[in-house]
CSV table of C-alpha atoms in Angstrom, one decimal:
chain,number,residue,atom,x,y,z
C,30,UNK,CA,0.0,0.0,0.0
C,31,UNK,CA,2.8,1.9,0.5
C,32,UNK,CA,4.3,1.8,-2.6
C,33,UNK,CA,1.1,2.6,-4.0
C,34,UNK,CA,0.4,5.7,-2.4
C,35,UNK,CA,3.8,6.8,-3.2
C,36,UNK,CA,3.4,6.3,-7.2
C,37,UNK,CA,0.0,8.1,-6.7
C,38,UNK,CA,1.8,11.1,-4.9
C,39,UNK,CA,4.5,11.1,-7.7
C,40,UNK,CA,1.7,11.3,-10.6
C,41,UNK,CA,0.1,14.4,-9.1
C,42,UNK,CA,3.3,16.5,-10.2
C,43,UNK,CA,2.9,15.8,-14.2
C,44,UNK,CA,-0.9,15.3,-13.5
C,45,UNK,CA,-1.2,19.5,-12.2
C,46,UNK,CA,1.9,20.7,-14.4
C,47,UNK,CA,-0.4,19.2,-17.3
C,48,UNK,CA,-3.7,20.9,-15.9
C,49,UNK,CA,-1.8,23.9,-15.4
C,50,UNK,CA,-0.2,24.3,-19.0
C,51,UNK,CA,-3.1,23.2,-21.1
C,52,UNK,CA,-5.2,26.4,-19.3
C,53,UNK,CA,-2.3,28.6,-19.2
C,54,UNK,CA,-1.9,27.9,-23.1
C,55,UNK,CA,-5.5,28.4,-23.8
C,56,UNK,CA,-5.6,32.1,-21.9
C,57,UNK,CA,-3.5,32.8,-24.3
C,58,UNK,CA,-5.2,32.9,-27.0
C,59,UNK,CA,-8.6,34.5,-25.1
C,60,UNK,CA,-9.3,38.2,-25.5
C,61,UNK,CA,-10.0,40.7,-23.3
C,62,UNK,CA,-6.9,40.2,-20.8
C,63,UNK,CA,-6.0,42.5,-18.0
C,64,UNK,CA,-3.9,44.7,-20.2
C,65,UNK,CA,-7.2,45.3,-22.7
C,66,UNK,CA,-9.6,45.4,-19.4
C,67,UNK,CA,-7.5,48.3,-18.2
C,68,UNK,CA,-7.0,49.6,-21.6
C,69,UNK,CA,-11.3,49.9,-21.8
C,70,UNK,CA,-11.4,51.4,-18.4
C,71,UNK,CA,-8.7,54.3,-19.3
C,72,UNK,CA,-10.6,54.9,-22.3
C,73,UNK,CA,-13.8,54.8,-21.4
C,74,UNK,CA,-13.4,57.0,-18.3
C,75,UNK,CA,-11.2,60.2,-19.8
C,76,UNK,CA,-8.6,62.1,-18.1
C,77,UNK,CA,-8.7,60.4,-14.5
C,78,UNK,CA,-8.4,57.1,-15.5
C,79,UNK,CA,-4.4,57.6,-15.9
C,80,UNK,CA,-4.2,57.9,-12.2
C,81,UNK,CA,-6.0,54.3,-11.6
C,82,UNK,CA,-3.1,52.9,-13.0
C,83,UNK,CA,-0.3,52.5,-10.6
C,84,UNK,CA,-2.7,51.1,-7.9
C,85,UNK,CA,-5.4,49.3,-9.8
C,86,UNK,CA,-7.1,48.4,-6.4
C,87,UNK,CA,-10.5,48.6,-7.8
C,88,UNK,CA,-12.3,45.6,-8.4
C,89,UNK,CA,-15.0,47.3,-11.0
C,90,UNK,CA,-14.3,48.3,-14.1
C,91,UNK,CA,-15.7,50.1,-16.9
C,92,UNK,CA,-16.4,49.1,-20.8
C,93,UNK,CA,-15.2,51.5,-23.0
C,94,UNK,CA,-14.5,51.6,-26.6
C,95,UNK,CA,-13.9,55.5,-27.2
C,96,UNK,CA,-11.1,56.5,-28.7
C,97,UNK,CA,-8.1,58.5,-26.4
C,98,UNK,CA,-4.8,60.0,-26.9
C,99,UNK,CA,-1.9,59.0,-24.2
C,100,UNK,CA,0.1,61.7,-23.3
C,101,UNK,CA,2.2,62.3,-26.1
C,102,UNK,CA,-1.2,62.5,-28.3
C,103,UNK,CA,0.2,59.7,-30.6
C,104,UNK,CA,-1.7,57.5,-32.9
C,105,UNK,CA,-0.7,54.1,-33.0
C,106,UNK,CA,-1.6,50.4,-34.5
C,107,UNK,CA,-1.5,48.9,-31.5
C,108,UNK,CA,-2.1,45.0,-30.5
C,109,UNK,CA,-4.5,45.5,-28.2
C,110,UNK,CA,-8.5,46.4,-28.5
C,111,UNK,CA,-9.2,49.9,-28.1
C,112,UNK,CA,-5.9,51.3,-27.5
C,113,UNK,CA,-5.7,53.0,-30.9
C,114,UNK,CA,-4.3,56.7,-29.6
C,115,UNK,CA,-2.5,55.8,-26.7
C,116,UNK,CA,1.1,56.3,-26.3
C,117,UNK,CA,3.1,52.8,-26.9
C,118,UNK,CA,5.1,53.7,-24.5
C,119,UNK,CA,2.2,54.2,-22.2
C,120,UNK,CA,1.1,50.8,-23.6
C,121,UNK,CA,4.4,48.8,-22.9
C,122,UNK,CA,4.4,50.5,-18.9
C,123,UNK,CA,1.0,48.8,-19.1
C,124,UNK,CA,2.6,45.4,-20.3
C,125,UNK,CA,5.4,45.8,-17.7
C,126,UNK,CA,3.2,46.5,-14.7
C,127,UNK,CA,1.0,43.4,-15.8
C,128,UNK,CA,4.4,40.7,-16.7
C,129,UNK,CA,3.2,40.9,-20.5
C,130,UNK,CA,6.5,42.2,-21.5
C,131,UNK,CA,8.2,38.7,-20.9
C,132,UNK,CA,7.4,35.6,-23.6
C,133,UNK,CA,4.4,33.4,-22.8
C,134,UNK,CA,7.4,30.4,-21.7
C,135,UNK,CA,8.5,32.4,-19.0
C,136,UNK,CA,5.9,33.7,-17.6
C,137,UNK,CA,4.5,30.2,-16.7
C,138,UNK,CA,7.8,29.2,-15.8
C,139,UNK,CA,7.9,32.0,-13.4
C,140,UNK,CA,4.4,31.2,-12.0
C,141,UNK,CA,4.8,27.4,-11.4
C,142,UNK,CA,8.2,28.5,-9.6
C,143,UNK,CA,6.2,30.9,-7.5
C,144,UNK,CA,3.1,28.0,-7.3
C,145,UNK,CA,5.7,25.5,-5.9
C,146,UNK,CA,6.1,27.3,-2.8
C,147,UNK,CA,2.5,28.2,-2.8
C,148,UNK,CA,3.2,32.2,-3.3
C,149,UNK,CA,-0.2,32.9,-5.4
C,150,UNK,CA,1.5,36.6,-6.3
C,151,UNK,CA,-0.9,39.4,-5.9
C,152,UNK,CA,-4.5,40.4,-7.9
C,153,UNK,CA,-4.1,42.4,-10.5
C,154,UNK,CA,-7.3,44.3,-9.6
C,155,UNK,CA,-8.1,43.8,-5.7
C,156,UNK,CA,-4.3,44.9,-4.9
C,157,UNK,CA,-4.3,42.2,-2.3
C,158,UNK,CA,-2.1,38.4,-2.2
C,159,UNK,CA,-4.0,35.9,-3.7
C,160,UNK,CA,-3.5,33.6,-0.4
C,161,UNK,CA,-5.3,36.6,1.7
C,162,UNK,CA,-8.1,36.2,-0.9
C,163,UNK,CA,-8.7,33.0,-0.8
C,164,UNK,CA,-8.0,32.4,2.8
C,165,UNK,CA,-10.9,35.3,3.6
C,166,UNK,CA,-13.3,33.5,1.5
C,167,UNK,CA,-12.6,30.2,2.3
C,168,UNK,CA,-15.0,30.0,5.4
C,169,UNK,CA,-18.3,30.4,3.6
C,170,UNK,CA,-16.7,28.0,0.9
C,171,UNK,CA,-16.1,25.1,3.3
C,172,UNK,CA,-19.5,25.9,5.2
C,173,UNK,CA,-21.6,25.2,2.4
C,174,UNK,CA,-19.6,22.4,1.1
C,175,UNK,CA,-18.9,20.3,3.9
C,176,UNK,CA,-23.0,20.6,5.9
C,177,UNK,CA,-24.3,20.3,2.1
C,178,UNK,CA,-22.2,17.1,1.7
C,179,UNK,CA,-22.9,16.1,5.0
C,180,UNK,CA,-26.3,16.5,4.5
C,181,UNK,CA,-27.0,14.6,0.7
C,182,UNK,CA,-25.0,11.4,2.1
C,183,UNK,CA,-27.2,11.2,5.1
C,184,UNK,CA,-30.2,11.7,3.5
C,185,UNK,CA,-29.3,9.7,0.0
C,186,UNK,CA,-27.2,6.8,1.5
C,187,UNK,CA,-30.0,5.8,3.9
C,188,UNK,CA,-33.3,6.6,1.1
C,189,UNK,CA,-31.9,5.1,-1.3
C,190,UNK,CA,-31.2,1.8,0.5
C,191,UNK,CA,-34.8,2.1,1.5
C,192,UNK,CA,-35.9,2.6,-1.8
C,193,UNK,CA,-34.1,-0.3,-3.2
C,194,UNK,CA,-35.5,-2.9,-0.4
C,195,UNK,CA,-39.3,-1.5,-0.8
C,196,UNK,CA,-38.5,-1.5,-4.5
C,197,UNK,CA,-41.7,-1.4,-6.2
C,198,UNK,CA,-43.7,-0.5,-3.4
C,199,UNK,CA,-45.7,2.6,-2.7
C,200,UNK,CA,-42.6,4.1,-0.7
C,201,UNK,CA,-40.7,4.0,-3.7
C,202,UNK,CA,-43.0,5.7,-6.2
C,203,UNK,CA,-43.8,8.3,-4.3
C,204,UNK,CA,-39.8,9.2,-3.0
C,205,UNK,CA,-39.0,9.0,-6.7
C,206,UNK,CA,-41.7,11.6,-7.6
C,207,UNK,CA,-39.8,13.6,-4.6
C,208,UNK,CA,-36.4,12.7,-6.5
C,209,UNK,CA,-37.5,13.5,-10.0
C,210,UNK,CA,-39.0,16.9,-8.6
C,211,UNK,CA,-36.4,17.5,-6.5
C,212,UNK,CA,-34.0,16.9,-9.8
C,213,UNK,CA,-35.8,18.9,-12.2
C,214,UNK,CA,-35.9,22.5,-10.0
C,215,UNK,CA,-32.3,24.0,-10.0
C,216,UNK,CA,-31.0,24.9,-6.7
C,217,UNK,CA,-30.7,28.9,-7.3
C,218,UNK,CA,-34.4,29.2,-8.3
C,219,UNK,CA,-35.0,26.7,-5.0
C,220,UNK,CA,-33.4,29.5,-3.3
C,221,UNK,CA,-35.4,32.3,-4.7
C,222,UNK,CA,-38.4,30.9,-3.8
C,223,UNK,CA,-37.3,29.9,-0.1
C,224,UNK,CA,-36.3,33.5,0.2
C,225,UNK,CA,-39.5,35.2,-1.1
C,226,UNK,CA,-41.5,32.5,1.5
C,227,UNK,CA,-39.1,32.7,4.3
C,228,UNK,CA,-36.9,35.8,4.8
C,229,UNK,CA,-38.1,38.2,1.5
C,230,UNK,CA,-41.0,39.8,3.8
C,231,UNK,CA,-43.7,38.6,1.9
C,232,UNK,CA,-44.9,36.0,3.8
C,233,UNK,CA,-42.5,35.0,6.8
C,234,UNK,CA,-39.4,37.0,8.0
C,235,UNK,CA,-38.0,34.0,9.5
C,236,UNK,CA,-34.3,34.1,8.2
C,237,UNK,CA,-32.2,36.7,7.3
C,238,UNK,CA,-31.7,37.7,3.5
C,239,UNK,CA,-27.4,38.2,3.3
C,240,UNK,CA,-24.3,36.8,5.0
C,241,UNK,CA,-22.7,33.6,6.8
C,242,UNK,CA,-23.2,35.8,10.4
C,243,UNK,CA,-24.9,39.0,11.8
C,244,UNK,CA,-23.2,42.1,12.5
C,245,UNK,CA,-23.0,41.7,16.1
C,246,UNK,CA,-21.4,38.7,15.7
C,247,UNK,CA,-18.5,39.2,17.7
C,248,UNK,CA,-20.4,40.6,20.7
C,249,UNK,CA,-22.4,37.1,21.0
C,250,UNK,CA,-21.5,34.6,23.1
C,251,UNK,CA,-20.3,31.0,21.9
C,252,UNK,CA,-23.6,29.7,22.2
C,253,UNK,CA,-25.2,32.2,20.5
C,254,UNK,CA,-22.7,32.5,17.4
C,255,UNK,CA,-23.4,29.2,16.6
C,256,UNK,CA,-26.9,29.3,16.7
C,257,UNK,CA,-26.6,32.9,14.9
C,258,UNK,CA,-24.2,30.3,12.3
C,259,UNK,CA,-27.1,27.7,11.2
C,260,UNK,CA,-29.7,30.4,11.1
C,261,UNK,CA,-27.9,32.2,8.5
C,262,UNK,CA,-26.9,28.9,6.6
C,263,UNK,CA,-30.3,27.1,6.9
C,264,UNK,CA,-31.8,28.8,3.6
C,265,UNK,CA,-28.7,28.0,1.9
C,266,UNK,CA,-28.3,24.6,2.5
C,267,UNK,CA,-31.8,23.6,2.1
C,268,UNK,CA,-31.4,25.1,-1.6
C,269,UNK,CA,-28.4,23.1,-1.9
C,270,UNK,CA,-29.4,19.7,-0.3
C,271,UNK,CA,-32.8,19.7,-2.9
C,272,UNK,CA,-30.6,20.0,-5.9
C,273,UNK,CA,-28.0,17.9,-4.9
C,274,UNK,CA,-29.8,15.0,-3.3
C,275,UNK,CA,-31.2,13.1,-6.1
C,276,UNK,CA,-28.5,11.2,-8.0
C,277,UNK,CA,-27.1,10.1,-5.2
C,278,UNK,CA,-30.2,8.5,-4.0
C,279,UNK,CA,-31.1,6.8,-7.5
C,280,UNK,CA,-27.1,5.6,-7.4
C,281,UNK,CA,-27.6,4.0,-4.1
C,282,UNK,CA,-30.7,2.4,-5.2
C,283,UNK,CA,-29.3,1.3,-8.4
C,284,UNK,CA,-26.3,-0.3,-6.4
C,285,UNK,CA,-27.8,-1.7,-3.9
C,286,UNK,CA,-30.4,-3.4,-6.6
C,287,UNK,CA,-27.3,-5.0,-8.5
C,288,UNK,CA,-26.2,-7.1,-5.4
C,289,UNK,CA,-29.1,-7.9,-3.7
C,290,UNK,CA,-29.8,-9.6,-6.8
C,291,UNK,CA,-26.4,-11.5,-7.0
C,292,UNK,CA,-25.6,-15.0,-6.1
C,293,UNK,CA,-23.8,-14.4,-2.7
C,294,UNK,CA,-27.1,-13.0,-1.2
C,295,UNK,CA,-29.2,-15.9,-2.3
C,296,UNK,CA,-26.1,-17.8,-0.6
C,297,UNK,CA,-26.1,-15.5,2.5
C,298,UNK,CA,-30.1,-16.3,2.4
C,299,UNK,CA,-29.8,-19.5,2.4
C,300,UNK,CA,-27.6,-19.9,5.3
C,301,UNK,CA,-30.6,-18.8,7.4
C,302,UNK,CA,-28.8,-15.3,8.2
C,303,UNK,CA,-31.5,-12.9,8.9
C,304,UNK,CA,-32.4,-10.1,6.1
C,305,UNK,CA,-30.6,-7.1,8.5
C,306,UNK,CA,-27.4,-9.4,8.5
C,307,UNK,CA,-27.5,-9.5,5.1
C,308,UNK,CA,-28.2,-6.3,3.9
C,309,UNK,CA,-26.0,-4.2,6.3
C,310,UNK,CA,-23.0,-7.2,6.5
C,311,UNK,CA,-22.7,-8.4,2.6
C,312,UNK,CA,-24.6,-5.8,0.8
C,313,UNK,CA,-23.5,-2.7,2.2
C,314,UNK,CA,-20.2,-3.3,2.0
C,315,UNK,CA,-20.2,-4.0,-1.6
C,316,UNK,CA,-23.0,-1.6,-2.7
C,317,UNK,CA,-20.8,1.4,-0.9
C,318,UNK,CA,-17.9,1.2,-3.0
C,319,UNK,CA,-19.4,3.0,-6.0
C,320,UNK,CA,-21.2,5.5,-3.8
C,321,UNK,CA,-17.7,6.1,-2.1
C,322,UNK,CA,-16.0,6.1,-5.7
C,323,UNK,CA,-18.0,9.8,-6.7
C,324,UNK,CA,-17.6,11.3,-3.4
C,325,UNK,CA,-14.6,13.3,-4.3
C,326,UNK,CA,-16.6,14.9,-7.3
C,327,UNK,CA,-19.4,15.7,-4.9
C,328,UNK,CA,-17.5,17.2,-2.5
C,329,UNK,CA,-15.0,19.3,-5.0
C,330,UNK,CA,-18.3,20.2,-6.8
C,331,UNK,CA,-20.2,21.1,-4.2
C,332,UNK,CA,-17.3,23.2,-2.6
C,333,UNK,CA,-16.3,24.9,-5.4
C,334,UNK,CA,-18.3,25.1,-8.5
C,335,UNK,CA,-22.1,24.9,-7.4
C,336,UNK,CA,-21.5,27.3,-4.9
C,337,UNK,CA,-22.0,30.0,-7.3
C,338,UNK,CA,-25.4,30.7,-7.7
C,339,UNK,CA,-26.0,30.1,-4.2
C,340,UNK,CA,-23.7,32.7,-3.3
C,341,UNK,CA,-24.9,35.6,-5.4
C,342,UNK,CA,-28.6,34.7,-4.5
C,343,UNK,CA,-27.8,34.6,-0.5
C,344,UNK,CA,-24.8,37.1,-1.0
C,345,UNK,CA,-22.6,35.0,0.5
C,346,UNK,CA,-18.7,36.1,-0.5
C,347,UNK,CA,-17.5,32.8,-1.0
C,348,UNK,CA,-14.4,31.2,-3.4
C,349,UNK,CA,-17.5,30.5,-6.0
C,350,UNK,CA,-18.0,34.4,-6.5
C,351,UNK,CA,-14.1,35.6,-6.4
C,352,UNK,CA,-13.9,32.6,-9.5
C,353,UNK,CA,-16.5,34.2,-11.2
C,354,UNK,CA,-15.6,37.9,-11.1
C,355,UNK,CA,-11.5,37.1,-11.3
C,356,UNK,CA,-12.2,35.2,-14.7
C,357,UNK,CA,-14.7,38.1,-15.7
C,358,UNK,CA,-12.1,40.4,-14.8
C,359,UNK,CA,-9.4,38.5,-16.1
C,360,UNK,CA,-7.3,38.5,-12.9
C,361,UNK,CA,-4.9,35.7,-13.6
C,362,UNK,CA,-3.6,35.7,-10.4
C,363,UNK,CA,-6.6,34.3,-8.9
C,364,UNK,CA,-7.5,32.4,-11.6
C,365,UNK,CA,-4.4,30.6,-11.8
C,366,UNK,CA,-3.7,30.8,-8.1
C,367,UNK,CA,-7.4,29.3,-7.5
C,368,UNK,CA,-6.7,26.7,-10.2
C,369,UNK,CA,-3.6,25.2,-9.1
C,370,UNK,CA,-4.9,24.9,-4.8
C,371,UNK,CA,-8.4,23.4,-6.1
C,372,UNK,CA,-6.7,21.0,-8.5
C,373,UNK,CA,-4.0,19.6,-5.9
C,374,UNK,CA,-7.0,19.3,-3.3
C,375,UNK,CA,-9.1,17.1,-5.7
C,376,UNK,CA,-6.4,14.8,-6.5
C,377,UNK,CA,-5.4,14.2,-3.2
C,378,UNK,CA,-8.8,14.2,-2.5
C,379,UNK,CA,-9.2,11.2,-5.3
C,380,UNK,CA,-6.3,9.5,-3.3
C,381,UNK,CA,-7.9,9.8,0.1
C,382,UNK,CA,-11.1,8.2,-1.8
C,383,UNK,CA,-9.1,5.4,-3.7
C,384,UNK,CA,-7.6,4.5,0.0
C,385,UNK,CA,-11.2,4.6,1.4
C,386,UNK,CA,-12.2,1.4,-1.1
C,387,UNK,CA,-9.3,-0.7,1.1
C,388,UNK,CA,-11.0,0.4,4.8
C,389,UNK,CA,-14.8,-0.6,3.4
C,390,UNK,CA,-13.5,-4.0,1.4
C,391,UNK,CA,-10.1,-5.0,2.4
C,392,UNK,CA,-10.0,-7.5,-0.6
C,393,UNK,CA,-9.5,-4.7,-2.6
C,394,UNK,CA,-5.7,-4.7,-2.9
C,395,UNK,CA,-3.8,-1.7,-5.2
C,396,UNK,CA,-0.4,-3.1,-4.7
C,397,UNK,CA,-1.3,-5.7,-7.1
C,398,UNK,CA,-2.5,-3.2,-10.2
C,399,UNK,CA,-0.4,-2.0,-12.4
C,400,UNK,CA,-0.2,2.2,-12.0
């Protein structure tokens, strides 16, 4: 097992540097990068956009396609959209400031350098590390992630295995309407609705509309935070769990199905071993392993990419939002910085899962596989 875990460990490295240079290759070629954003927000704001440029701590910016003269009042053909009257040299202080003036091969060469020792640089429009970033918005990230997770396995993992021994029954066909609604709504118009019932003032004011905590937060005692906590994250994980629920019940189902109806159970059966010492002690075991097998998708999807909607509907500043305005915004920093911490977690993520198979069924034995 050892050796095993050491091979996986040792294919991350070309696994992320591939990752890492197949996006970094295709941002080159995608317009609109931080040198044309600033380039739109000089020209479409006049004279006082010059002095934005030095700091570039804003994290809005303006469209602009109007024509402007740099301060020599030179035309030029330049490479870049929109900069048609600025000064080149004006232009190639922009490239400097951004690491532009270097060839494509050195600038990832420099970043992977810098990503080795996890130094994520500094955002090109926040004016703040990328590590500060992330580390700020990593709370409400993990809080919806891990209680939404929490919550589809222990709901799923036990309905489903209910569904698949009542299979047929009423039980069944009226969970899978709840499944196959449940399915069909998407969790950010879930969320709408729960907040025009529950918190919109409407109907109910029971929850409040924005934010992982209240202002007063840090005036509350312990007891009170936490209940202060799960009263701002109930609406959101309800949104979540409803979306998110579904397949994993149909896959437990599904699994569980495919052996109860192999030959070992009949076997088991047939021994006299009573249907509870069958299901939970031959079953279970075996059903698990593809239910434990997409866990690290769930969890990695849940955490980082679903999040989004959720976030902008509840307001919740989370790592799903700073994604989505950083590739807007064409913050490389962030989007490369993001990239390469989420990528190494769901790897090692995928090798905490793969050595999960061996604690549920210890027949299952990697040192024998070819890697």
């Amino acid at each position: 097992m050892l050796a095993y875990i050491i091979r996986r460990v040792l294919l991350i490295i070309p696994t992320l540097f591939g990752i890492m240079l197949i996006n970094f290759a295709i941002i080159q070629f995608a317009p609109g990068g931080p040198v044309e954003q600033l380039i739109s927000q000089i020209t479409g704001t006049g004279a006082d956009a010059t002095s934005r440029i030095s700091g570039s701590s804003s994290g809005s910016e303006v469209g602009g396609g109007a024509r402007a003269r740099g301060p020599s009042g030179a035309e030029n053909n330049s490479k870049y959209r929109g900069a048609q009257g600025l000064d080149p040299a004006f232009i190639a202080s922009l490239e400097k400031q951004f690491g532009f003036d270097k060839p494509a091969y050195e600038r990832f060469y420099d970043m992977m350098t810098s990503y080795l020792v996890f130094d994520f640089g500094t955002s090109y429009f926040r004016d703040r590390r990328v590590t500060d970033l992330v580390i700020e918005k990593l709370p409400v990230s993990i809080s919806l992630g891990l209680w939404t997770t929490l919550l589809i396995y222990l709901i799923s993992i036990p309905l489903g295995v209910a569904k698949a021994v009542r299979d047929g029954s009423r039980f069944d066909i009226w969970t899978s309407v709840a499944v196959v609604i449940g399915s069909a709504i998407p969790g950010f118009l879930f969320a709408v609705l729960l907040i025009v019932l529950f918190s919109g003032g409407s109907y109910f004011s029971w929850f409040p509309l924005r934010g992982l905590t209240s202002d007063d937060w840090d005036t509350m005692s312990w007891a009170a935070r936490i209940g202060d906590y799960f009263w701002h994250m109930a609406l959101p994980l309800v949104a979540m769990v409803i979306g998110g629920f579904a397949t994993l019940t149909m896959l437990t189902k599904n699994s569980f199905l495919e052996e109860i109806n192999k030959q070992y159970v009949m076997t088991a059966r047939a021994k006299g071993l009573t249907e509870r010492r069958v299901l939970y002690g031959h079953v279970f075991r075996n059903a698990m392993l593809i239910v434990v097998a997409g866990f690290p998708s769930v969890f990695i999807g849940i955490m980082f990419t679903s999040n989004l909607l959720i976030e902008i509907v509840f307001s919740l500043d989370g790592l799903g939002l700073l994604g989505f305005e950083s590739a807007i915004k064409r913050d490389y920093p962030i989007m490369f910085g993001t990239l390469y911490f989420f990528t190494l977690i769901g790897l090692l993520v995928n090798l905490i899962s793969d050595l999960t198979y061996v604690l549920i069924d210890p027949r299952i034995d990697f040192e024998r596989r070819d890697t």
